[in-house]
Coordinates of C-alpha atoms in Angstrom, one line a residue:
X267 CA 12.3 -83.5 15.6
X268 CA 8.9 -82.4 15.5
X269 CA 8.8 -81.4 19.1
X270 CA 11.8 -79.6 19.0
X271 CA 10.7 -77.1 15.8
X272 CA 7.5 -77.3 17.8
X273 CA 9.2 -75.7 20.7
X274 CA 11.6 -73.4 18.2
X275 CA 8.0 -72.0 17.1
X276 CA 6.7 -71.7 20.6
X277 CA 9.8 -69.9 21.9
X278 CA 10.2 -67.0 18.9
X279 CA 6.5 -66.4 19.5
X280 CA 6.8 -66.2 23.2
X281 CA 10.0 -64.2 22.6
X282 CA 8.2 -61.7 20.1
X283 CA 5.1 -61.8 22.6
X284 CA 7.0 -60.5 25.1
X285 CA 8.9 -57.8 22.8
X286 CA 5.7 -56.6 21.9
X287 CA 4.3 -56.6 25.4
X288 CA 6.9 -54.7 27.2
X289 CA 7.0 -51.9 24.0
X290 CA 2.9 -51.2 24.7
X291 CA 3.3 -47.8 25.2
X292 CA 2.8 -47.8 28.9
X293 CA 5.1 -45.9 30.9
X294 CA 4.2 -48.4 34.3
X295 CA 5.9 -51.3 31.5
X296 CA 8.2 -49.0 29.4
X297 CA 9.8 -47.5 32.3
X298 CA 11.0 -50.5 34.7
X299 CA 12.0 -52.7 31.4
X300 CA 14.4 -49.2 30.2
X301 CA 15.9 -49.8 33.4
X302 CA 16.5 -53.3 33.6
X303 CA 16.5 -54.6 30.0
X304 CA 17.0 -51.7 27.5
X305 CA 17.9 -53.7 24.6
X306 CA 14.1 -55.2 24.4
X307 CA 13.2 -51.5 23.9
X308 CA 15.4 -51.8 20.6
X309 CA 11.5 -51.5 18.6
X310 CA 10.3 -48.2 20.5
X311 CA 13.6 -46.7 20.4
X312 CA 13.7 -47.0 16.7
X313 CA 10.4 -46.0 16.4
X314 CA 11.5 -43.0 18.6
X315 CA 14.1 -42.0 16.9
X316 CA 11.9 -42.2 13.1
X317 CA 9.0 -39.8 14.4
X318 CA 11.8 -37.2 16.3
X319 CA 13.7 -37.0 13.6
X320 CA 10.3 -36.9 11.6
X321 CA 9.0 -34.0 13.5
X322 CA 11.9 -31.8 13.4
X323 CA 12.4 -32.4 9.8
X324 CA 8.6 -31.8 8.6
X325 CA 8.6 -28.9 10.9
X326 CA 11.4 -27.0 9.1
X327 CA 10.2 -27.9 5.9
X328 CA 6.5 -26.9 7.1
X329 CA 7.8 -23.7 8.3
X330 CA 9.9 -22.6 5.5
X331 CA 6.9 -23.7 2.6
X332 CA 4.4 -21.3 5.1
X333 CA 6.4 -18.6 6.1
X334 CA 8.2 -17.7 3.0
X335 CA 5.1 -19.3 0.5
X336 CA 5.2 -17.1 -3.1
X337 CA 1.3 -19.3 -4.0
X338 CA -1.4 -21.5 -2.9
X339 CA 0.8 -25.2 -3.6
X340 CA 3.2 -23.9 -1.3
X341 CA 0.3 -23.4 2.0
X342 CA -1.1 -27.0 0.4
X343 CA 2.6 -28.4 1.0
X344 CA 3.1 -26.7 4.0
X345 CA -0.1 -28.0 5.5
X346 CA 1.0 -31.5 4.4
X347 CA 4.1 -30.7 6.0
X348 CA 2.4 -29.5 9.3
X349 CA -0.1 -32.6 9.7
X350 CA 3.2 -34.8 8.9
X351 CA 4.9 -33.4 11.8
X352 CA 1.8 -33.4 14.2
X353 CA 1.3 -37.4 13.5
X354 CA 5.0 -37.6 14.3
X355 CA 4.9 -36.0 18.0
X356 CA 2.0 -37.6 19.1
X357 CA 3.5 -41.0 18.2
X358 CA 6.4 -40.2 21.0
X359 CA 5.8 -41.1 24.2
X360 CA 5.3 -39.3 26.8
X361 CA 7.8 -40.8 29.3
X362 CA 10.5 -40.3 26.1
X363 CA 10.8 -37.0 27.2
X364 CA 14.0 -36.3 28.7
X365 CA 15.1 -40.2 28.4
X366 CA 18.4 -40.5 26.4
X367 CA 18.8 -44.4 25.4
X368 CA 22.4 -44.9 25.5
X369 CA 23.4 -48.3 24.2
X370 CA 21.0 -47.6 21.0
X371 CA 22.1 -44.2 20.6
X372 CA 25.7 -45.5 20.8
X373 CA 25.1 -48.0 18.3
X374 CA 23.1 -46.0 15.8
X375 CA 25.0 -42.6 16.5
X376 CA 21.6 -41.1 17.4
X377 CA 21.8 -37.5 18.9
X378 CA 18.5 -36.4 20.0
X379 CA 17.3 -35.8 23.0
X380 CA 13.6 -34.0 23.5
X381 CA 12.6 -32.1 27.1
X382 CA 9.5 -31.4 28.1
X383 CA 9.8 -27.9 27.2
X384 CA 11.1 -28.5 23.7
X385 CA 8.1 -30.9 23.1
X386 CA 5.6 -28.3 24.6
X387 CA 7.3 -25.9 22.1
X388 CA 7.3 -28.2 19.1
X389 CA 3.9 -28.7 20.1
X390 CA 3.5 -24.8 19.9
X391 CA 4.9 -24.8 16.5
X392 CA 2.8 -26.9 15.0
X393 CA -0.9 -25.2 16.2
X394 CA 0.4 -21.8 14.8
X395 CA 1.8 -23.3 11.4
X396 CA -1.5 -25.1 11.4
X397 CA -3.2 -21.6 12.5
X398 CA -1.4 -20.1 9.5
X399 CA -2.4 -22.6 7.1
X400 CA -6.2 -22.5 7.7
X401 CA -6.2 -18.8 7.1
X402 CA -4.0 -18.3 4.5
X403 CA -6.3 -21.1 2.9
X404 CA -9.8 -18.9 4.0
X405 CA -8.1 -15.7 2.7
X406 CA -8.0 -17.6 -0.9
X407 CA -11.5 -17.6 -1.1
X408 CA -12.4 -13.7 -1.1
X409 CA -9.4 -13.0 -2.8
X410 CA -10.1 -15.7 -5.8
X411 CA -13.8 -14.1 -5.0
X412 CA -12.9 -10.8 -5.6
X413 CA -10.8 -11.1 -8.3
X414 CA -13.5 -12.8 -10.4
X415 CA -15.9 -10.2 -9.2
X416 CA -13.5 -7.7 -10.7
X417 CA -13.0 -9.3 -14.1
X418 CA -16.1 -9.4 -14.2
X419 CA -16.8 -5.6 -13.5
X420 CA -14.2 -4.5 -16.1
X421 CA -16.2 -7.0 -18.8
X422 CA -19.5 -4.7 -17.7
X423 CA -17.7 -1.7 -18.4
X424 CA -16.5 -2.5 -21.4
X425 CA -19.6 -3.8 -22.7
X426 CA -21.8 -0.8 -21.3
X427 CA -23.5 1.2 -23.7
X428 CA -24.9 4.0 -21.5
X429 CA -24.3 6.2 -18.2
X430 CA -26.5 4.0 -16.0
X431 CA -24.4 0.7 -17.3
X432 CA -21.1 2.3 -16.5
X433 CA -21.6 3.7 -13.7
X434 CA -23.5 0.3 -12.2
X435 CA -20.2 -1.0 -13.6
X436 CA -17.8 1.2 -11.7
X437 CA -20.1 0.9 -8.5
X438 CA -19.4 -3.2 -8.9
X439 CA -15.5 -2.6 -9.9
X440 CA -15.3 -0.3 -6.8
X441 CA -17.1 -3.1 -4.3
X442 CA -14.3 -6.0 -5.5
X443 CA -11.4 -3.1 -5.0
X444 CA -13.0 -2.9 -1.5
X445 CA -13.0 -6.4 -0.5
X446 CA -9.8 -6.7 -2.1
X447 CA -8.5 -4.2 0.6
X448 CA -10.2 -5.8 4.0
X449 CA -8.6 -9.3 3.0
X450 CA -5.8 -9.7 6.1
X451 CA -2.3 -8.3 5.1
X452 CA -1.0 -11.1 7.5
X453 CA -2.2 -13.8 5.1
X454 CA -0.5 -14.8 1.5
X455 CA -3.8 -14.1 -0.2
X456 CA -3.8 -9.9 1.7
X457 CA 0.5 -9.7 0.6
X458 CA -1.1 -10.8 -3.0
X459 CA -3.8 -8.7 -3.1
X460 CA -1.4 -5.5 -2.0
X461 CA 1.1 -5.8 -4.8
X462 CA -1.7 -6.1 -7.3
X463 CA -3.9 -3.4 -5.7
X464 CA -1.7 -1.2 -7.4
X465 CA -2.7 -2.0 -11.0
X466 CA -6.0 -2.4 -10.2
X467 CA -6.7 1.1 -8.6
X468 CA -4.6 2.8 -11.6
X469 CA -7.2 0.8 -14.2
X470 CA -10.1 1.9 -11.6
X471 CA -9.6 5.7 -11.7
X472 CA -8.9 5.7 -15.3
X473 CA -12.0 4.0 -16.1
X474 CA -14.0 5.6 -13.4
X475 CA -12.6 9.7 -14.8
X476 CA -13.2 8.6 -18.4
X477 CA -16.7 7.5 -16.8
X478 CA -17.3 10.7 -15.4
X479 CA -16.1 12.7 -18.4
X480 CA -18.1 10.0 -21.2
X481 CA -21.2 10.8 -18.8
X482 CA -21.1 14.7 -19.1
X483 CA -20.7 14.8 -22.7
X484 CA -23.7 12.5 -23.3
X485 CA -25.6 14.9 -20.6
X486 CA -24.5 17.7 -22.7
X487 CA -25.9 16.2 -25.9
X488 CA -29.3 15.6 -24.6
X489 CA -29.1 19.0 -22.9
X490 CA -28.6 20.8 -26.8
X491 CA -31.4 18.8 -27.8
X492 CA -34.5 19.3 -25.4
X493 CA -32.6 23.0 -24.9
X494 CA -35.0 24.9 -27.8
X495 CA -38.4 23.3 -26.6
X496 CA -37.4 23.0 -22.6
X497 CA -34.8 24.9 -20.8
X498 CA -35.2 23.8 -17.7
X499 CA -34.7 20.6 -18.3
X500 CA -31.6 21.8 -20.3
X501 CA -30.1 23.3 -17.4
X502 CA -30.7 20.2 -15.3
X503 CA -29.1 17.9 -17.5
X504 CA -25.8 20.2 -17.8
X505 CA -25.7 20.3 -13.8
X506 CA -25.9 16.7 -14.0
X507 CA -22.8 17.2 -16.5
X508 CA -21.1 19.4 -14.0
X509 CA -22.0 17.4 -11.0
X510 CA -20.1 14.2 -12.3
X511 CA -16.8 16.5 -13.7
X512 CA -16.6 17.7 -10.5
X513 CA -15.5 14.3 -8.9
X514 CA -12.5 14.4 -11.2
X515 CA -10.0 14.7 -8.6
X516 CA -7.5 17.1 -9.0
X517 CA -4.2 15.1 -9.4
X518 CA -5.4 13.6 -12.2
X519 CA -4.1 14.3 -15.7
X520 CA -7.8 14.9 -17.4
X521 CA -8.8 17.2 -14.5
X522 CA -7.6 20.3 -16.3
X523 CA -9.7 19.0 -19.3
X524 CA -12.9 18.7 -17.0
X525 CA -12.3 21.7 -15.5
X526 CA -13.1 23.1 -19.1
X527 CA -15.7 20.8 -19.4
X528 CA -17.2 22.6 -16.6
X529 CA -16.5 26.0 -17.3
X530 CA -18.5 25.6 -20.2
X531 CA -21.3 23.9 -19.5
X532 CA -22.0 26.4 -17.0
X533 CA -22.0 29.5 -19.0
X534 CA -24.4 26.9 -21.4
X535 CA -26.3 26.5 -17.8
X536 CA -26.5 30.2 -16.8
X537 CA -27.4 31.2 -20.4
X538 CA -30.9 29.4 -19.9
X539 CA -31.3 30.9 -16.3
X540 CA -29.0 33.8 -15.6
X541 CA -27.5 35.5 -18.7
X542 CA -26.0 38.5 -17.3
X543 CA -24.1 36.5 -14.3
X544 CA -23.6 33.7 -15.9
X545 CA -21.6 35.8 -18.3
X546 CA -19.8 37.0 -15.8
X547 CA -18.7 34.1 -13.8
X548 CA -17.5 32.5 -16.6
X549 CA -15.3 35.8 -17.5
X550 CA -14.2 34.7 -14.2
X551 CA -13.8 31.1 -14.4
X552 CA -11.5 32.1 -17.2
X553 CA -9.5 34.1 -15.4
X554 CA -8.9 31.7 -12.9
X555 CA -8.2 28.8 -15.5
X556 CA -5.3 31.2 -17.1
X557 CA -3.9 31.4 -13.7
X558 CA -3.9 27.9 -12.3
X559 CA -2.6 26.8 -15.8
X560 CA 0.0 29.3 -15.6
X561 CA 1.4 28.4 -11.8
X562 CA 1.9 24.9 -13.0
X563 CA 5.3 23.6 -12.9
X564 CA 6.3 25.9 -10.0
X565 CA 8.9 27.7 -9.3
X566 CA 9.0 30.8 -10.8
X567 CA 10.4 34.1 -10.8
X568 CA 8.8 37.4 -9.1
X569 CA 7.5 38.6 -12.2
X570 CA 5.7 35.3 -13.3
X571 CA 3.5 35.2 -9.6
X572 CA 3.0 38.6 -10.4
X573 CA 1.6 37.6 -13.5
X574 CA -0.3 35.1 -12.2
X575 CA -1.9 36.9 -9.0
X576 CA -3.2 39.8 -11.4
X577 CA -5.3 36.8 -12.9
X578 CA -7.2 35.9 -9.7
X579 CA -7.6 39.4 -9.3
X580 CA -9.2 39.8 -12.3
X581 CA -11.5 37.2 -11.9
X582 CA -12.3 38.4 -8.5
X583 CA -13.2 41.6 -9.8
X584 CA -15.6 40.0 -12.6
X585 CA -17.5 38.3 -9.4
X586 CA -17.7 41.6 -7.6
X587 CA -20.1 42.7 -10.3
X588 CA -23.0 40.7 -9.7
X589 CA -25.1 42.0 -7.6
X590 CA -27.1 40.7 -4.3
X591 CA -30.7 39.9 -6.1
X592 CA -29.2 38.0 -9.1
X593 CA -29.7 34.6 -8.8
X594 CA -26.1 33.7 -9.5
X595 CA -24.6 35.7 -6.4
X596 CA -23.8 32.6 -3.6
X597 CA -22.7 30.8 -6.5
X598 CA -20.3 33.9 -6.8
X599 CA -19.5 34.4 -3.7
X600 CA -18.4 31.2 -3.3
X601 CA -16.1 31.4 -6.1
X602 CA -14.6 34.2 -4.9
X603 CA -13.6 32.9 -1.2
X604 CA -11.9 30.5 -3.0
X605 CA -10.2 32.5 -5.4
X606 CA -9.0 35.0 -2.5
X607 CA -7.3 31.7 -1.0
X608 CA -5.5 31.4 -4.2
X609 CA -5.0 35.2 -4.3
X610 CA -3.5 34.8 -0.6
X611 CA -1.4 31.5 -1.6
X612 CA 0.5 33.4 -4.7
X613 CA 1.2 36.3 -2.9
X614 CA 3.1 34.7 -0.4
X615 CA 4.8 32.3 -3.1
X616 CA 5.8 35.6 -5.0
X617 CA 7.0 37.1 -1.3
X618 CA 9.1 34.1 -0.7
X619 CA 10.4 34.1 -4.1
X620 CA 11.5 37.5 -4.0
X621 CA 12.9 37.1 -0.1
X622 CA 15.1 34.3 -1.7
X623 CA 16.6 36.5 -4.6
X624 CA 17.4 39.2 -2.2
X625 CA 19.4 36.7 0.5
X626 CA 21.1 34.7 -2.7
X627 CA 21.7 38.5 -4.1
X628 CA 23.5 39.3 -1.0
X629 CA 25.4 36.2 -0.8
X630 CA 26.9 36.4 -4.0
X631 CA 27.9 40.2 -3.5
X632 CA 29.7 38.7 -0.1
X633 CA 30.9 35.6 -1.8
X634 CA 32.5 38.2 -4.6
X635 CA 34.0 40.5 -1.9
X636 CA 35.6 37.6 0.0
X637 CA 37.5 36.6 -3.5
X638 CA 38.5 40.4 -4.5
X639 CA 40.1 41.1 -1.0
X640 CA 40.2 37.7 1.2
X641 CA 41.3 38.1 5.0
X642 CA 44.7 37.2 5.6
X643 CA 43.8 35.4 9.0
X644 CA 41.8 32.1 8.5
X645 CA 40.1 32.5 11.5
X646 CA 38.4 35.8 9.9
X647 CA 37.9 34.0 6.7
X648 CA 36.2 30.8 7.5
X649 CA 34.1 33.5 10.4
X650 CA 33.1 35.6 6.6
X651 CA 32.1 31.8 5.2
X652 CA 30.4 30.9 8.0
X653 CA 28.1 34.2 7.9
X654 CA 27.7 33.6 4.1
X655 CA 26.5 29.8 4.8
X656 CA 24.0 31.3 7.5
X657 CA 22.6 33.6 5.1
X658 CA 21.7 30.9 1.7
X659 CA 21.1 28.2 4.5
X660 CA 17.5 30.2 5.4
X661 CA 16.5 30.6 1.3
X662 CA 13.5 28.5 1.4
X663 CA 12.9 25.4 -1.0
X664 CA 10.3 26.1 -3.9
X665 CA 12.3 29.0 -4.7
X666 CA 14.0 29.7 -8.2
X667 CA 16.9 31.0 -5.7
X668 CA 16.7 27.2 -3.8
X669 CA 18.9 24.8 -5.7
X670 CA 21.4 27.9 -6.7
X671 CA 22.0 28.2 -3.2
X672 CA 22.2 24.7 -2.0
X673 CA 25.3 24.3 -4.8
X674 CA 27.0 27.7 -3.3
X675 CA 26.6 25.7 0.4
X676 CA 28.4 23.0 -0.7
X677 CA 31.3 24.8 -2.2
X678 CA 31.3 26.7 1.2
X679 CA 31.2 23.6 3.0
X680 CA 34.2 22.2 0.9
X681 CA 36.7 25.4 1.3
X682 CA 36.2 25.7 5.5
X683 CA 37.0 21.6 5.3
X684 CA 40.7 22.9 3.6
X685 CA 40.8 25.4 5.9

């Protein structure tokens, strides 16, 4: 009795012995034994089967958490994902590829079958994914980086009690904006930083006009106090003032409030250095102001650029007046290039404007003929359309005349389509 369990026990571990000898994962063993005895391949071929269907399965998973990830847990899952399918192919053998066990596969309704290109490309897969991952995982670090560095910036300028403070502030607020911007638009962390870019640049150039503005005042206060005992240093400090306005940029919704700002710290400026010109230029400066407040909110009639361009020639004429050896006549001259520009600009605004009225003028008068006496022939009628279309087709936009006429096209339009 004993010998026989003795040679039971003998037998199963020859038996598993050999099972586990012929599934080493040598093709010169593998491949004679799939040919001969398949069924003692019944261990790899489940294995097989496990890390193929493995791989495929963390691969789409991996790809979907990386490609379409909304935050960092979802690059952490997908990189689990990705080293989960990588462990999987390297566990298949090589001489797997292509093979297609039939007996096992009829047994446990198994339908996979890899080729060597489809393992090259799964193998493909996962080095991008894994590409992907490591630098949507770097790109974290400047953005959480820059962030911080931000928060922190905004804190400063809150906190800042002087010009030197705010503007070392801004210069800091400006620097994390900037790295911000140079993190890779490829990456989850550069998509991130985009849509929030936004925000931040709106609260940047708030902060960095009211900045500007908070500056010039205190520079103006200093300036009324050192003004009596030293003017020159009184003029200095209000060109200061008018240095940092200037950076206001013009789309801006303070900028017609520095532009103020400006005008009168430099008649305070010129006061100290250049009375007469001074007085002049900001006559001028006036002028000008009246005029580019006034062509807001364009368009308008003949009569309002008319308006408007006698104001730039007014403060061109003020400029004329100073003369060559004052001190103030670059500065002047200067001014007045620039207000000839604006001159020019109006003057064809109020050219075009008044074009327009004359072509929708004439349309109408045709438009009114046509319905008094219309041809009898439609061929003549839709010609007398046609020529009317031609006409309010070349009014040009930024007209009062534009929209008027685009609405008479469209009725055109509609009564040739019933002709």
């Amino acid at each position: 009795m004993f010998g026989k369990i003795k040679f039971a026990a003998f037998f199963i571990a020859g038996t598993a012995g050999v099972v586990w000898l012929v599934n080493l994962p040598y093709p010169m063993i593998r491949r004679p034994v799939a040919q001969v005895a398949p069924i003692l391949l019944l261990p790899s071929f489940i294995s097989m089967d496990h890390h193929y269907r493995g791989a495929i399965d963390s691969l789409e998973q991996a790809d979907q958490l990386v490609s379409r990830a909304t935050s960092s847990a979802d690059i952490e899952l997908g990189g689990e994902k990705v080293k989960a399918a990588k462990k999987h192919l390297e566990n298949l053998p090589v001489w797997f590829l292509g093979y297609y066990p039939q007996r096992y596969c009829t047994l446990f309704s198994c339908s996979w079958q890899f080729t060597l290109d489809e393992f090259e490309q799964a193998r493909e897969r996962v080095a991008r994914l894994d590409a992907v991952v490591f630098q949507d995982k770097n790109a974290l670090v400047p953005l959480n980086e820059a962030k911080n560095a931000l928060e922190t910036a905004k804190q400063q300028y809150a906190q800042a009690e002087n010009t030197k403070d705010r503007e070392n502030a801004i210069a800091n607020w400006q620097a994390a904006i900037d790295q911000l911007e140079q993190i890779s638009q490829q990456t989850l962390a550069g998509k991130t930083a985009q849509t929030q870019l936004i925000a931040y640049k709106r609260d940047f150039e708030n902060a960095r006009v009211s900045s500007y503005i908070t500056a010039a005042q205190e520079f103006d206060l200093e300036a009324q106090k050192v003004q009596p005992t030293n003017s020159q240093v009184a003029a200095e400090l209000w060109q200061q003032a008018i240095y940092r306005l200037e950076k206001v940029p013009n789309e801006n919704p303070q900028y017609v409030d520095a532009q103020k700002l400006i005008a009168s710290y430099q008649v305070k400026q010129k006061t100290v250095i250049d009375p007469r010109s001074s007085t002049l230029i900001a006559a001028a400066k006036q002028y000008a102001l009246a005029a580019a407040q006034a062509s807001q909110n364009p368009p308008h009639t003949v009569q309002k650029w008319e308006q408007i361009a006698d104001l730039w020639e007014k403060a061109i004429q003020e400029l004329n007046n100073i003369q060559v050896q004052e001190p103030s006549y670059v500065e002047a001259k200067k001014l007045m290039a620039q207000y000839q520009t604006n001159l020019g600009t109006i003057k064809n605004r109020r050219q075009a404007e008044g074009e327009a009225k004359e072509i929708l003028d004439e349309a109408n008068k045709e438009i009114q003929g046509l319905i008094a006496s219309p041809p009898t022939d439609k061929n003549q009628t839709k010609a007398a359309i046609i020529r009317v279309m031609n006409q309010l087709s070349s009014v040009k936009t930024g007209t009062t005349s534009y929209n008027e006429a685009q609405r008479l096209l469209k009725l055109a339009d509609n009564q040739i389509k019933k002709l």
